[in-house]
Amino acid sequence: MTLGFGVVGTGAIGREHINRITNKLSGGKIVAVTDVNQESAKQTVEQYGLDAVVYQDDKALIADENVDVVLVTSWGPAHEATVVAAVEAGKYVFCEKPLATTAEGCMRIVQAEMKQGKKLVQVGFMRRYDTGYVALKQAIDKGEIGQPLMVRAVHRNPEVGEAYVTEMAVVDTLIHEIDVLHWLVNDDYKSVQVVFPRKTKYSHGKLQDPQLFTIETNSGIVMNVEVFVNCKYGYDIQCEVIGEDGVAYLPEFPSVVTRKDAKLSSGILMDWKYRFMDAYDIEIQDFMDAIIKKGAPQGPTSWDGYIAAVTADACVKAQQTGQKEAITLEERPAFYSEKAVLETV
């Protein structure tokens, strides 16, 4: 079986996914594309030699009977409408984050999916497919460090542009930690507080950088997450889980160690794409395999997208107030319980 993909959004990430589905992975074929910039869509078809229809908009693409999966890589605010339309048409959906720009929008997607009675949506939180995070999760789940008590995490970028403002530290950067840390410890969030340390000289007027987020879970795990997007020295992702019986660390990205000029050193990446390139490949392949073999995606769900949105909203509020802000979720529907996921297999 080969899944027909319709791609909505042919910008950088859209083209990367088109390339991996066309040239690197198995089980999928690009059969349709669309973009608000029609010239971009046409150029993409030519660039990758696709036998694909260029549609005027997402509605026409979704209506194509050859489209089994709608791949949503458009501008974030446009995601909700496309995902809802695709779900209502009974199509599978892979949606890059955010699932929607508001918690209410995510909930509308959740309700549309439940109405179909079948899991159709996967959200592009690729860190769950990174081999380092997978190994860390396995160590936690096996009880190798006992019950988790604390988490310390770091998300550093070498630099960002003038368009990057304080709120984006949450919605563009911390959002990945919000999902992956929730997944690692399998515990819903309770509250968040933000502290702004001394501002780096490399920031600008509309960006407070760095930022420290303290997130508490329902069971009492305390997570301290640093976001520092002008650290200058490289792209650096760290995670340390402190348990009752030991400590587990996210493995460092592999790099050659050299001894030279009286120094022992190893390289650090400067571009986030290289850090998680393999995870993107594994993620999309798993998505296709799950649909073909099990009839439903098995990765991050619409409910996970909702959790991320609610948590991000609370984090932004905490940036603004400087106070501890509650993270309040609706009750998880049985449709998204672990048992329900297993029943779809």
mmCIF file of C-alpha atoms in Angstrom:
data_model
loop_
_atom_site.group_PDB
_atom_site.id
_atom_site.type_symbol
_atom_site.label_atom_id
_atom_site.label_comp_id
_atom_site.label_asym_id
_atom_site.label_seq_id
_atom_site.Cartn_x
_atom_site.Cartn_y
_atom_site.Cartn_z
ATOM 1 C CA MET A 1 0.000 0.000 0.000
ATOM 2 C CA THR A 2 1.219 3.487 -0.875
ATOM 3 C CA LEU A 3 -0.299 6.519 0.835
ATOM 4 C CA GLY A 4 -1.132 9.512 -1.330
ATOM 5 C CA PHE A 5 0.013 12.733 0.366
ATOM 6 C CA GLY A 6 -1.455 16.151 -0.256
ATOM 7 C CA VAL A 7 0.878 18.858 1.038
ATOM 8 C CA VAL A 8 -0.542 22.160 2.277
ATOM 9 C CA GLY A 9 2.335 24.622 2.468
ATOM 10 C CA THR A 10 5.490 24.414 0.342
ATOM 11 C CA GLY A 11 7.869 26.479 2.445
ATOM 12 C CA ALA A 12 11.087 25.139 3.965
ATOM 13 C CA ILE A 13 9.652 22.413 6.202
ATOM 14 C CA GLY A 14 7.082 21.441 3.574
ATOM 15 C CA ARG A 15 9.800 20.907 0.989
ATOM 16 C CA GLU A 16 11.918 18.958 3.449
ATOM 17 C CA HIS A 17 9.043 16.569 4.112
ATOM 18 C CA ILE A 18 8.343 16.270 0.393
ATOM 19 C CA ASN A 19 11.977 15.376 -0.183
ATOM 20 C CA ARG A 20 12.075 12.722 2.553
ATOM 21 C CA ILE A 21 8.780 11.113 1.474
ATOM 22 C CA THR A 22 9.868 11.139 -2.186
ATOM 23 C CA ASN A 23 13.546 10.247 -1.912
ATOM 24 C CA LYS A 24 14.316 8.747 1.496
ATOM 25 C CA LEU A 25 11.339 6.896 2.979
ATOM 26 C CA SER A 26 8.942 4.180 1.825
ATOM 27 C CA GLY A 27 5.162 3.969 1.804
ATOM 28 C CA GLY A 28 4.180 7.403 0.562
ATOM 29 C CA LYS A 29 3.861 9.463 -2.609
ATOM 30 C CA ILE A 30 3.175 13.166 -3.080
ATOM 31 C CA VAL A 31 0.069 13.412 -5.277
ATOM 32 C CA ALA A 32 -1.063 16.990 -4.612
ATOM 33 C CA VAL A 33 0.302 20.294 -3.315
ATOM 34 C CA THR A 34 -1.025 23.744 -2.580
ATOM 35 C CA ASP A 35 0.269 26.999 -1.173
ATOM 36 C CA VAL A 36 -1.044 30.550 -0.867
ATOM 37 C CA ASN A 37 1.909 31.334 -3.100
ATOM 38 C CA GLN A 38 0.944 29.332 -6.164
ATOM 39 C CA GLU A 39 4.323 29.923 -7.765
ATOM 40 C CA SER A 40 6.013 28.245 -4.789
ATOM 41 C CA ALA A 41 3.757 25.206 -5.197
ATOM 42 C CA LYS A 42 4.524 24.956 -8.914
ATOM 43 C CA GLN A 43 8.267 25.355 -8.335
ATOM 44 C CA THR A 44 8.174 22.592 -5.714
ATOM 45 C CA VAL A 45 6.531 20.184 -8.132
ATOM 46 C CA GLU A 46 9.225 20.973 -10.703
ATOM 47 C CA GLN A 47 12.091 20.880 -8.193
ATOM 48 C CA TYR A 48 11.295 17.346 -7.035
ATOM 49 C CA GLY A 49 9.937 16.028 -10.327
ATOM 50 C CA LEU A 50 6.579 15.231 -8.771
ATOM 51 C CA ASP A 51 3.615 13.710 -10.556
ATOM 52 C CA ALA A 52 1.326 15.889 -8.469
ATOM 53 C CA VAL A 53 -1.617 18.227 -8.986
ATOM 54 C CA VAL A 54 -1.194 21.848 -7.905
ATOM 55 C CA TYR A 55 -4.428 22.997 -6.286
ATOM 56 C CA GLN A 56 -5.669 26.540 -5.724
ATOM 57 C CA ASP A 57 -6.426 25.924 -2.053
ATOM 58 C CA ASP A 58 -6.559 23.330 0.717
ATOM 59 C CA LYS A 59 -10.270 22.581 0.233
ATOM 60 C CA ALA A 60 -9.727 21.456 -3.350
ATOM 61 C CA LEU A 61 -6.720 19.384 -2.305
ATOM 62 C CA ILE A 62 -8.643 17.657 0.501
ATOM 63 C CA ALA A 63 -11.444 16.802 -1.943
ATOM 64 C CA ASP A 64 -9.032 14.880 -4.208
ATOM 65 C CA GLU A 65 -9.899 11.188 -3.837
ATOM 66 C CA ASN A 66 -6.240 10.293 -4.409
ATOM 67 C CA VAL A 67 -5.222 12.154 -1.240
ATOM 68 C CA ASP A 68 -5.145 9.750 1.715
ATOM 69 C CA VAL A 69 -3.065 11.985 3.995
ATOM 70 C CA VAL A 70 -3.039 15.765 4.361
ATOM 71 C CA LEU A 71 0.410 17.029 5.358
ATOM 72 C CA VAL A 72 -0.025 20.456 6.980
ATOM 73 C CA THR A 73 3.116 22.605 6.808
ATOM 74 C CA SER A 74 1.531 25.989 6.233
ATOM 75 C CA TRP A 75 1.561 29.141 8.383
ATOM 76 C CA GLY A 76 0.565 28.272 11.962
ATOM 77 C CA PRO A 77 -2.660 30.317 12.127
ATOM 78 C CA ALA A 78 -3.946 28.437 9.064
ATOM 79 C CA HIS A 79 -3.500 24.978 10.588
ATOM 80 C CA GLU A 80 -6.799 24.682 12.435
ATOM 81 C CA ALA A 81 -9.086 25.220 9.442
ATOM 82 C CA THR A 82 -7.133 22.801 7.267
ATOM 83 C CA VAL A 83 -6.952 20.076 9.915
ATOM 84 C CA VAL A 84 -10.658 20.318 10.751
ATOM 85 C CA ALA A 85 -11.616 20.153 7.072
ATOM 86 C CA ALA A 86 -9.349 17.156 6.484
ATOM 87 C CA VAL A 87 -10.662 15.310 9.540
ATOM 88 C CA GLU A 88 -14.272 15.978 8.557
ATOM 89 C CA ALA A 89 -13.425 14.475 5.159
ATOM 90 C CA GLY A 90 -12.085 11.362 6.897
ATOM 91 C CA LYS A 91 -8.486 11.981 5.816
ATOM 92 C CA TYR A 92 -5.411 11.209 7.882
ATOM 93 C CA VAL A 93 -3.474 14.300 8.940
ATOM 94 C CA PHE A 94 0.139 14.979 9.825
ATOM 95 C CA CYS A 95 0.308 18.528 11.168
ATOM 96 C CA GLU A 96 3.488 20.363 12.075
ATOM 97 C CA LYS A 97 3.249 22.326 15.318
ATOM 98 C CA PRO A 98 1.189 24.127 16.308
ATOM 99 C CA LEU A 99 -1.895 21.987 15.848
ATOM 100 C CA ALA A 100 -3.764 25.273 16.305
ATOM 101 C CA THR A 101 -2.733 28.637 17.687
ATOM 102 C CA THR A 102 -5.273 28.503 20.529
ATOM 103 C CA ALA A 103 -6.405 25.872 23.016
ATOM 104 C CA GLU A 104 -9.969 26.399 21.774
ATOM 105 C CA GLY A 105 -8.830 25.654 18.229
ATOM 106 C CA CYS A 106 -7.118 22.451 19.354
ATOM 107 C CA MET A 107 -10.281 21.408 21.177
ATOM 108 C CA ARG A 108 -12.321 21.913 18.007
ATOM 109 C CA ILE A 109 -9.949 19.522 16.251
ATOM 110 C CA VAL A 110 -10.243 17.052 19.130
ATOM 111 C CA GLN A 111 -14.038 17.159 18.880
ATOM 112 C CA ALA A 112 -13.998 16.738 15.104
ATOM 113 C CA GLU A 113 -11.712 13.720 15.409
ATOM 114 C CA MET A 114 -13.794 12.075 18.138
ATOM 115 C CA LYS A 115 -16.866 12.580 15.972
ATOM 116 C CA GLN A 116 -15.161 10.463 13.293
ATOM 117 C CA GLY A 117 -14.656 7.719 15.907
ATOM 118 C CA LYS A 118 -11.106 7.050 14.757
ATOM 119 C CA LYS A 119 -7.690 8.564 15.356
ATOM 120 C CA LEU A 120 -6.665 10.444 12.232
ATOM 121 C CA VAL A 121 -4.257 13.146 13.418
ATOM 122 C CA GLN A 122 -0.605 13.174 14.405
ATOM 123 C CA VAL A 123 1.209 16.332 15.547
ATOM 124 C CA GLY A 124 4.819 16.919 14.501
ATOM 125 C CA PHE A 125 6.590 16.773 17.858
ATOM 126 C CA MET A 126 9.677 15.061 16.455
ATOM 127 C CA ARG A 127 11.701 14.901 19.670
ATOM 128 C CA ARG A 128 9.751 11.819 20.718
ATOM 129 C CA TYR A 129 11.506 10.068 17.824
ATOM 130 C CA ASP A 130 15.034 11.212 18.661
ATOM 131 C CA THR A 131 17.117 8.189 19.699
ATOM 132 C CA GLY A 132 18.492 10.040 22.735
ATOM 133 C CA TYR A 133 15.069 10.985 24.072
ATOM 134 C CA VAL A 134 13.766 7.462 23.368
ATOM 135 C CA ALA A 135 16.629 5.987 25.423
ATOM 136 C CA LEU A 136 15.976 8.484 28.225
ATOM 137 C CA LYS A 137 12.272 7.588 28.255
ATOM 138 C CA GLN A 138 13.093 3.878 28.392
ATOM 139 C CA ALA A 139 15.390 4.425 31.391
ATOM 140 C CA ILE A 140 12.613 6.303 33.220
ATOM 141 C CA ASP A 141 9.879 3.798 32.333
ATOM 142 C CA LYS A 142 12.039 0.851 33.446
ATOM 143 C CA GLY A 143 12.498 2.476 36.838
ATOM 144 C CA GLU A 144 16.257 2.717 36.489
ATOM 145 C CA ILE A 145 16.378 5.979 38.467
ATOM 146 C CA GLY A 146 13.259 5.436 40.582
ATOM 147 C CA GLN A 147 10.432 7.940 40.589
ATOM 148 C CA PRO A 148 11.372 11.235 38.875
ATOM 149 C CA LEU A 149 11.607 14.147 41.307
ATOM 150 C CA MET A 150 13.108 16.951 39.235
ATOM 151 C CA VAL A 151 13.984 17.755 35.637
ATOM 152 C CA ARG A 152 16.542 20.250 34.404
ATOM 153 C CA ALA A 153 16.447 21.096 30.711
ATOM 154 C CA VAL A 154 18.220 23.544 28.418
ATOM 155 C CA HIS A 155 17.237 24.878 24.978
ATOM 156 C CA ARG A 156 19.897 27.172 23.531
ATOM 157 C CA ASN A 157 20.214 28.675 20.066
ATOM 158 C CA PRO A 158 23.271 30.570 18.794
ATOM 159 C CA GLU A 159 21.187 33.574 17.757
ATOM 160 C CA VAL A 160 17.794 34.765 16.535
ATOM 161 C CA GLY A 161 16.675 37.672 14.383
ATOM 162 C CA GLU A 162 14.982 40.941 15.296
ATOM 163 C CA ALA A 163 11.540 39.458 14.567
ATOM 164 C CA TYR A 164 11.913 36.987 17.439
ATOM 165 C CA VAL A 165 10.202 38.491 20.526
ATOM 166 C CA THR A 166 9.764 37.424 24.144
ATOM 167 C CA GLU A 167 6.557 35.416 23.610
ATOM 168 C CA MET A 168 8.244 33.342 20.879
ATOM 169 C CA ALA A 169 10.523 31.809 23.500
ATOM 170 C CA VAL A 170 7.389 29.861 24.442
ATOM 171 C CA VAL A 171 5.433 29.336 21.219
ATOM 172 C CA ASP A 172 8.434 28.651 18.946
ATOM 173 C CA THR A 173 11.084 27.278 21.303
ATOM 174 C CA LEU A 174 9.856 25.991 24.685
ATOM 175 C CA ILE A 175 6.920 24.291 22.943
ATOM 176 C CA HIS A 176 9.194 21.339 22.135
ATOM 177 C CA GLU A 177 10.164 20.893 25.788
ATOM 178 C CA ILE A 178 6.514 21.260 26.803
ATOM 179 C CA ASP A 179 5.623 18.202 24.745
ATOM 180 C CA VAL A 180 8.677 16.015 25.240
ATOM 181 C CA LEU A 181 8.946 16.513 29.013
ATOM 182 C CA HIS A 182 5.248 15.716 29.451
ATOM 183 C CA TRP A 183 5.850 12.556 27.421
ATOM 184 C CA LEU A 184 8.983 11.605 29.367
ATOM 185 C CA VAL A 185 7.383 11.645 32.813
ATOM 186 C CA ASN A 186 3.767 10.923 31.724
ATOM 187 C CA ASP A 187 2.341 13.504 34.116
ATOM 188 C CA ASP A 188 0.109 16.498 33.394
ATOM 189 C CA TYR A 189 1.295 19.995 34.253
ATOM 190 C CA LYS A 190 -0.065 21.982 37.198
ATOM 191 C CA SER A 191 1.601 25.408 37.168
ATOM 192 C CA VAL A 192 4.352 27.539 35.657
ATOM 193 C CA GLN A 193 6.382 30.542 36.720
ATOM 194 C CA VAL A 194 8.893 32.531 34.658
ATOM 195 C CA VAL A 195 12.001 34.365 35.828
ATOM 196 C CA PHE A 196 14.006 36.737 33.628
ATOM 197 C CA PRO A 197 17.726 36.707 34.526
ATOM 198 C CA ARG A 198 20.100 39.482 33.554
ATOM 199 C CA LYS A 199 19.540 40.213 29.864
ATOM 200 C CA THR A 200 22.274 39.274 27.415
ATOM 201 C CA LYS A 201 23.869 42.106 25.445
ATOM 202 C CA TYR A 202 23.118 40.156 22.263
ATOM 203 C CA SER A 203 19.334 40.508 22.632
ATOM 204 C CA HIS A 204 17.188 43.445 21.473
ATOM 205 C CA GLY A 205 14.455 45.670 22.830
ATOM 206 C CA LYS A 206 11.526 43.300 22.271
ATOM 207 C CA LEU A 207 13.212 40.129 23.541
ATOM 208 C CA GLN A 208 13.980 39.221 27.144
ATOM 209 C CA ASP A 209 16.767 36.657 26.847
ATOM 210 C CA PRO A 210 17.482 34.303 28.597
ATOM 211 C CA GLN A 211 14.370 33.030 30.363
ATOM 212 C CA LEU A 212 13.889 30.423 33.104
ATOM 213 C CA PHE A 213 10.629 28.446 33.357
ATOM 214 C CA THR A 214 9.688 26.498 36.480
ATOM 215 C CA ILE A 215 6.950 24.000 35.686
ATOM 216 C CA GLU A 216 5.312 21.753 38.291
ATOM 217 C CA THR A 217 3.386 18.571 37.473
ATOM 218 C CA ASN A 218 0.366 17.146 39.250
ATOM 219 C CA SER A 219 2.514 14.588 41.095
ATOM 220 C CA GLY A 220 4.957 17.259 42.269
ATOM 221 C CA ILE A 221 7.809 16.902 39.780
ATOM 222 C CA VAL A 222 9.537 20.277 39.418
ATOM 223 C CA MET A 223 11.030 21.122 36.033
ATOM 224 C CA ASN A 224 13.471 23.964 35.503
ATOM 225 C CA VAL A 225 13.811 24.792 31.815
ATOM 226 C CA GLU A 226 16.217 27.389 30.440
ATOM 227 C CA VAL A 227 15.539 29.060 27.100
ATOM 228 C CA PHE A 228 18.522 31.067 25.838
ATOM 229 C CA VAL A 229 18.268 31.921 22.151
ATOM 230 C CA ASN A 230 21.351 34.133 21.768
ATOM 231 C CA CYS A 231 23.916 31.955 23.532
ATOM 232 C CA LYS A 232 26.325 32.419 20.573
ATOM 233 C CA TYR A 233 28.336 29.214 21.030
ATOM 234 C CA GLY A 234 25.944 26.767 19.324
ATOM 235 C CA TYR A 235 22.665 24.855 19.256
ATOM 236 C CA ASP A 236 22.576 22.997 22.550
ATOM 237 C CA ILE A 237 19.799 20.739 23.876
ATOM 238 C CA GLN A 238 20.202 19.226 27.334
ATOM 239 C CA CYS A 239 17.949 17.249 29.659
ATOM 240 C CA GLU A 240 18.619 15.769 33.084
ATOM 241 C CA VAL A 241 16.037 13.743 35.025
ATOM 242 C CA ILE A 242 16.729 13.396 38.742
ATOM 243 C CA GLY A 243 15.044 10.398 40.361
ATOM 244 C CA GLU A 244 14.853 8.824 43.809
ATOM 245 C CA ASP A 245 17.582 6.303 42.974
ATOM 246 C CA GLY A 246 19.719 8.037 40.357
ATOM 247 C CA VAL A 247 20.029 10.538 37.552
ATOM 248 C CA ALA A 248 19.510 10.025 33.805
ATOM 249 C CA TYR A 249 20.904 12.347 31.137
ATOM 250 C CA LEU A 250 19.940 12.937 27.531
ATOM 251 C CA PRO A 251 22.938 11.722 25.501
ATOM 252 C CA GLU A 252 25.074 14.395 23.885
ATOM 253 C CA PHE A 253 24.838 14.621 20.122
ATOM 254 C CA PRO A 254 27.759 12.501 18.812
ATOM 255 C CA SER A 255 30.859 14.449 17.816
ATOM 256 C CA VAL A 256 34.487 13.582 17.184
ATOM 257 C CA VAL A 257 36.707 14.325 20.177
ATOM 258 C CA THR A 258 40.086 15.842 19.321
ATOM 259 C CA ARG A 259 43.306 16.448 21.201
ATOM 260 C CA LYS A 260 45.099 19.413 19.678
ATOM 261 C CA ASP A 261 47.009 22.523 20.757
ATOM 262 C CA ALA A 262 46.900 21.426 24.398
ATOM 263 C CA LYS A 263 43.095 21.142 24.264
ATOM 264 C CA LEU A 264 40.638 18.253 24.504
ATOM 265 C CA SER A 265 37.572 19.281 22.517
ATOM 266 C CA SER A 266 34.481 18.167 20.626
ATOM 267 C CA GLY A 267 32.249 20.028 18.193
ATOM 268 C CA ILE A 268 28.862 21.612 18.874
ATOM 269 C CA LEU A 269 26.178 22.009 16.231
ATOM 270 C CA MET A 270 25.140 25.472 15.075
ATOM 271 C CA ASP A 271 21.945 24.478 13.199
ATOM 272 C CA TRP A 272 18.921 22.791 14.822
ATOM 273 C CA LYS A 273 18.081 20.948 11.608
ATOM 274 C CA TYR A 274 21.117 18.695 11.908
ATOM 275 C CA ARG A 275 20.352 17.869 15.557
ATOM 276 C CA PHE A 276 16.960 16.335 14.776
ATOM 277 C CA MET A 277 17.249 15.397 11.083
ATOM 278 C CA ASP A 278 17.130 11.649 11.807
ATOM 279 C CA ALA A 279 14.187 12.137 14.168
ATOM 280 C CA TYR A 280 12.181 13.771 11.365
ATOM 281 C CA ASP A 281 12.853 10.763 9.123
ATOM 282 C CA ILE A 282 11.896 8.252 11.826
ATOM 283 C CA GLU A 283 8.789 10.258 12.710
ATOM 284 C CA ILE A 284 7.333 10.366 9.180
ATOM 285 C CA GLN A 285 8.238 6.728 8.491
ATOM 286 C CA ASP A 286 6.542 5.644 11.721
ATOM 287 C CA PHE A 287 3.472 7.710 10.807
ATOM 288 C CA MET A 288 3.172 5.960 7.444
ATOM 289 C CA ASP A 289 3.896 2.500 8.840
ATOM 290 C CA ALA A 290 1.282 2.900 11.579
ATOM 291 C CA ILE A 291 -1.436 3.874 9.112
ATOM 292 C CA ILE A 292 -0.555 1.102 6.665
ATOM 293 C CA LYS A 293 -0.130 -1.650 9.270
ATOM 294 C CA LYS A 294 -2.434 -0.548 12.109
ATOM 295 C CA GLY A 295 -4.970 1.746 10.473
ATOM 296 C CA ALA A 296 -4.209 4.772 12.655
ATOM 297 C CA PRO A 297 -1.229 6.945 13.600
ATOM 298 C CA GLN A 298 0.429 6.073 16.914
ATOM 299 C CA GLY A 299 2.405 9.264 17.565
ATOM 300 C CA PRO A 300 1.519 12.555 19.307
ATOM 301 C CA THR A 301 -2.244 13.023 19.191
ATOM 302 C CA SER A 302 -4.634 15.930 18.877
ATOM 303 C CA TRP A 303 -4.933 15.781 22.657
ATOM 304 C CA ASP A 304 -1.160 16.231 22.947
ATOM 305 C CA GLY A 305 -1.525 19.282 20.713
ATOM 306 C CA TYR A 306 -4.213 20.584 23.079
ATOM 307 C CA ILE A 307 -1.995 20.027 26.138
ATOM 308 C CA ALA A 308 0.827 21.942 24.460
ATOM 309 C CA ALA A 309 -1.484 24.844 23.584
ATOM 310 C CA VAL A 310 -2.940 25.177 27.090
ATOM 311 C CA THR A 311 0.517 24.982 28.648
ATOM 312 C CA ALA A 312 1.960 27.522 26.210
ATOM 313 C CA ASP A 313 -0.874 29.945 26.991
ATOM 314 C CA ALA A 314 -0.103 29.662 30.714
ATOM 315 C CA CYS A 315 3.623 30.160 30.069
ATOM 316 C CA VAL A 316 2.978 33.344 28.073
ATOM 317 C CA LYS A 317 0.703 34.621 30.833
ATOM 318 C CA ALA A 318 3.430 33.861 33.381
ATOM 319 C CA GLN A 319 5.901 35.865 31.274
ATOM 320 C CA GLN A 320 3.558 38.824 31.509
ATOM 321 C CA THR A 321 2.574 38.610 35.188
ATOM 322 C CA GLY A 322 5.747 37.269 36.794
ATOM 323 C CA GLN A 323 3.460 35.122 38.972
ATOM 324 C CA LYS A 324 2.878 31.398 39.233
ATOM 325 C CA GLU A 325 0.099 30.616 36.767
ATOM 326 C CA ALA A 326 -2.161 27.578 36.826
ATOM 327 C CA ILE A 327 -2.203 25.137 33.920
ATOM 328 C CA THR A 328 -5.766 23.845 33.746
ATOM 329 C CA LEU A 329 -6.721 21.092 31.321
ATOM 330 C CA GLU A 330 -10.096 19.689 30.433
ATOM 331 C CA GLU A 331 -10.587 16.077 31.505
ATOM 332 C CA ARG A 332 -8.861 13.733 29.063
ATOM 333 C CA PRO A 333 -11.470 11.957 26.911
ATOM 334 C CA ALA A 334 -11.416 8.166 27.042
ATOM 335 C CA PHE A 335 -10.889 8.351 23.270
ATOM 336 C CA TYR A 336 -7.298 9.512 23.938
ATOM 337 C CA SER A 337 -6.475 7.153 26.797
ATOM 338 C CA GLU A 338 -3.569 4.712 26.432
ATOM 339 C CA LYS A 339 -6.086 1.854 26.390
ATOM 340 C CA ALA A 340 -7.932 3.487 23.499
ATOM 341 C CA VAL A 341 -4.673 3.820 21.562
ATOM 342 C CA LEU A 342 -3.955 0.116 22.041
ATOM 343 C CA GLU A 343 -7.457 -0.796 20.874
ATOM 344 C CA THR A 344 -6.823 0.889 17.518
ATOM 345 C CA VAL A 345 -3.849 -1.405 16.839
#
